[in-house]
Amino acid sequence: METSTRRRTAADTKEPYQQQRQLSILELPHGILVNILSRLPFKTIYNCRCVCKAWLNLLLDPYFAETHFAKSPTCLLLQPTRNRFHSRDLYMVDLEIPDLADDRDALVKFHADFHFPTDSFEVVNSCNGFLCLCDSVCFEPYYVYNPITGEYVNIPDGRRLSECYVVSRFGVCPKSNQYKVVRFVGRFTVQDTFKWETEIYTLGTDNWRAVEGTFSSLGGLPSGAVLNGALHWVVTDRRNSEFISCFDFEDEGFRSIVPPSQFGMHHKKRRKWMSLGVLGGCLYICDFPFDDHFDIWVMKDYGIRESWTKEFVIQTPITYNTGLRDFYQPIRLLGDGEILMLHNNKALVSYNLKEGSFLDLDIYGVQSDIDAIAYNPSFVSLKGIAMGQNLKVLKVKPRNAV
């Protein structure tokens, strides 16, 4: 019986190797792939959205979004300003990039192409990667926006009052995971007294609701801080005994936070020179007692008065005969014992704790004055937290800085 034989060719020996090379990274087990991608620099991940639909779907997968958000370090969000006009361009800065001044990979640019009554808008604050935007004239909140996914939610119009002053903030309830916008409306009554009213809007609903209860003067709210499901601000009215007021997003009530026990009457008298913020996940008070330095008090255990600690004493350059006082707003702790701050609401500086020196911080592609806040980018979809007719998706293309 004849048997047929076939000589092995070069093609036969290459076939398994060629098949191995054709395997896609997307064929890795889902958990391993998510673990790898979530550790990459943000701009690398963000650019993968444009590779193909499969990559885009992976990045928008809820499991990846949650894994990435849990691992990603705090970044910086910048909004250029000029003559009090706020740009529609937003810049996200990856602070893990060593050379921020020369490395274009440190920057991702977003263009917020929204409709506002004026040509300018401001970022009210950030919460879990979502931004609250208001117009720059009346300061009415208009949108909740995720620049990473391009999704945004229209905020319904609140009750309009003539000659009123509006302050708003955005936060999340730790227990129910509901996202809410609080709106404080101040106006003069017929008795010529100033009165504050409070309204709340829950994302996914249709209307604002009135909040009962009274609260102290908003005072230092422009530098207020959202932490642990509550908005905090310094009460600058000297007639009020409270030092720090809070609005709780969960129970929609007001309460107070006690200041450090070391604070006396001289601290109360200069409350207008203080600000609040969040540093390293803790509430802090920035106190400016003299022109040559300021103190940063940190509440290391939230709600416990005894945990207030004077963590940093920052020596500042003295500017003589100007009649002006410099202000510094701490944003984030950096490596090598440095603190990133916003100086006079227009420029970034870093302070070296060991050397006691300031350094101007330049960002690639950003030349003008800026507003800056800490920002944690998120691929989490707004669809999971705000269903309804108010949810829309803005078709944005990634605009990386060049």
mmCIF file with all atom_site columns, C-alpha atoms in Angstrom, residues 4 17 60 66 88 98 111 114 140 152-153 170 189-190 200 212 230 239 251 253 259 263 284 289 293 324 337 365 397:
data_model
loop_
_atom_site.group_PDB
_atom_site.id
_atom_site.type_symbol
_atom_site.label_atom_id
_atom_site.label_alt_id
_atom_site.label_comp_id
_atom_site.label_asym_id
_atom_site.label_entity_id
_atom_site.label_seq_id
_atom_site.pdbx_PDB_ins_code
_atom_site.Cartn_x
_atom_site.Cartn_y
_atom_site.Cartn_z
_atom_site.occupancy
_atom_site.B_iso_or_equiv
_atom_site.pdbx_formal_charge
_atom_site.auth_seq_id
_atom_site.auth_comp_id
_atom_site.auth_asym_id
_atom_site.auth_atom_id
_atom_site.pdbx_PDB_model_num
ATOM 1  C CA . SER A 1 4   ? 2.048   9.539  0.560  1.00 0.00 ? 4   SER A CA 1
ATOM 2  C CA . TYR A 1 17  ? 4.666   31.433 15.159 1.00 0.00 ? 17  TYR A CA 1
ATOM 3  C CA . LEU A 1 60  ? -16.311 52.610 29.199 1.00 0.00 ? 60  LEU A CA 1
ATOM 4  C CA . GLU A 1 66  ? -14.279 51.765 38.809 1.00 0.00 ? 66  GLU A CA 1
ATOM 5  C CA . ARG A 1 88  ? -13.990 77.400 27.399 1.00 0.00 ? 88  ARG A CA 1
ATOM 6  C CA . PRO A 1 98  ? 8.250   64.706 35.928 1.00 0.00 ? 98  PRO A CA 1
ATOM 7  C CA . HIS A 1 111 ? -13.252 72.081 24.949 1.00 0.00 ? 111 HIS A CA 1
ATOM 8  C CA . PHE A 1 114 ? -21.894 74.303 25.911 1.00 0.00 ? 114 PHE A CA 1
ATOM 9  C CA . GLU A 1 140 ? -26.296 79.899 38.218 1.00 0.00 ? 140 GLU A CA 1
ATOM 10 C CA . TYR A 1 152 ? -23.239 66.090 30.614 1.00 0.00 ? 152 TYR A CA 1
ATOM 11 C CA . VAL A 1 153 ? -26.486 66.702 32.479 1.00 0.00 ? 153 VAL A CA 1
ATOM 12 C CA . PHE A 1 170 ? -21.930 69.872 43.916 1.00 0.00 ? 170 PHE A CA 1
ATOM 13 C CA . THR A 1 189 ? -36.103 91.601 51.633 1.00 0.00 ? 189 THR A CA 1
ATOM 14 C CA . VAL A 1 190 ? -38.618 94.445 51.707 1.00 0.00 ? 190 VAL A CA 1
ATOM 15 C CA . ILE A 1 200 ? -31.370 71.273 46.318 1.00 0.00 ? 200 ILE A CA 1
ATOM 16 C CA . GLU A 1 212 ? -35.808 74.058 55.373 1.00 0.00 ? 212 GLU A CA 1
ATOM 17 C CA . ALA A 1 230 ? -20.690 67.680 53.205 1.00 0.00 ? 230 ALA A CA 1
ATOM 18 C CA . ARG A 1 239 ? -21.266 88.412 65.086 1.00 0.00 ? 239 ARG A CA 1
ATOM 19 C CA . ASP A 1 251 ? -29.744 64.605 55.218 1.00 0.00 ? 251 ASP A CA 1
ATOM 20 C CA . GLY A 1 253 ? -29.303 69.779 56.957 1.00 0.00 ? 253 GLY A CA 1
ATOM 21 C CA . PRO A 1 259 ? -12.062 74.639 64.983 1.00 0.00 ? 259 PRO A CA 1
ATOM 22 C CA . PHE A 1 263 ? -8.011  79.066 68.189 1.00 0.00 ? 263 PHE A CA 1
ATOM 23 C CA . TYR A 1 284 ? -7.631  71.828 56.415 1.00 0.00 ? 284 TYR A CA 1
ATOM 24 C CA . PRO A 1 289 ? -1.879  85.545 60.747 1.00 0.00 ? 289 PRO A CA 1
ATOM 25 C CA . HIS A 1 293 ? 3.944   83.240 56.844 1.00 0.00 ? 293 HIS A CA 1
ATOM 26 C CA . LEU A 1 324 ? -1.692  93.931 49.156 1.00 0.00 ? 324 LEU A CA 1
ATOM 27 C CA . GLY A 1 337 ? 8.143   67.089 50.502 1.00 0.00 ? 337 GLY A CA 1
ATOM 28 C CA . GLY A 1 365 ? 1.039   74.879 26.509 1.00 0.00 ? 365 GLY A CA 1
ATOM 29 C CA . LYS A 1 397 ? -13.216 64.527 20.226 1.00 0.00 ? 397 LYS A CA 1
#
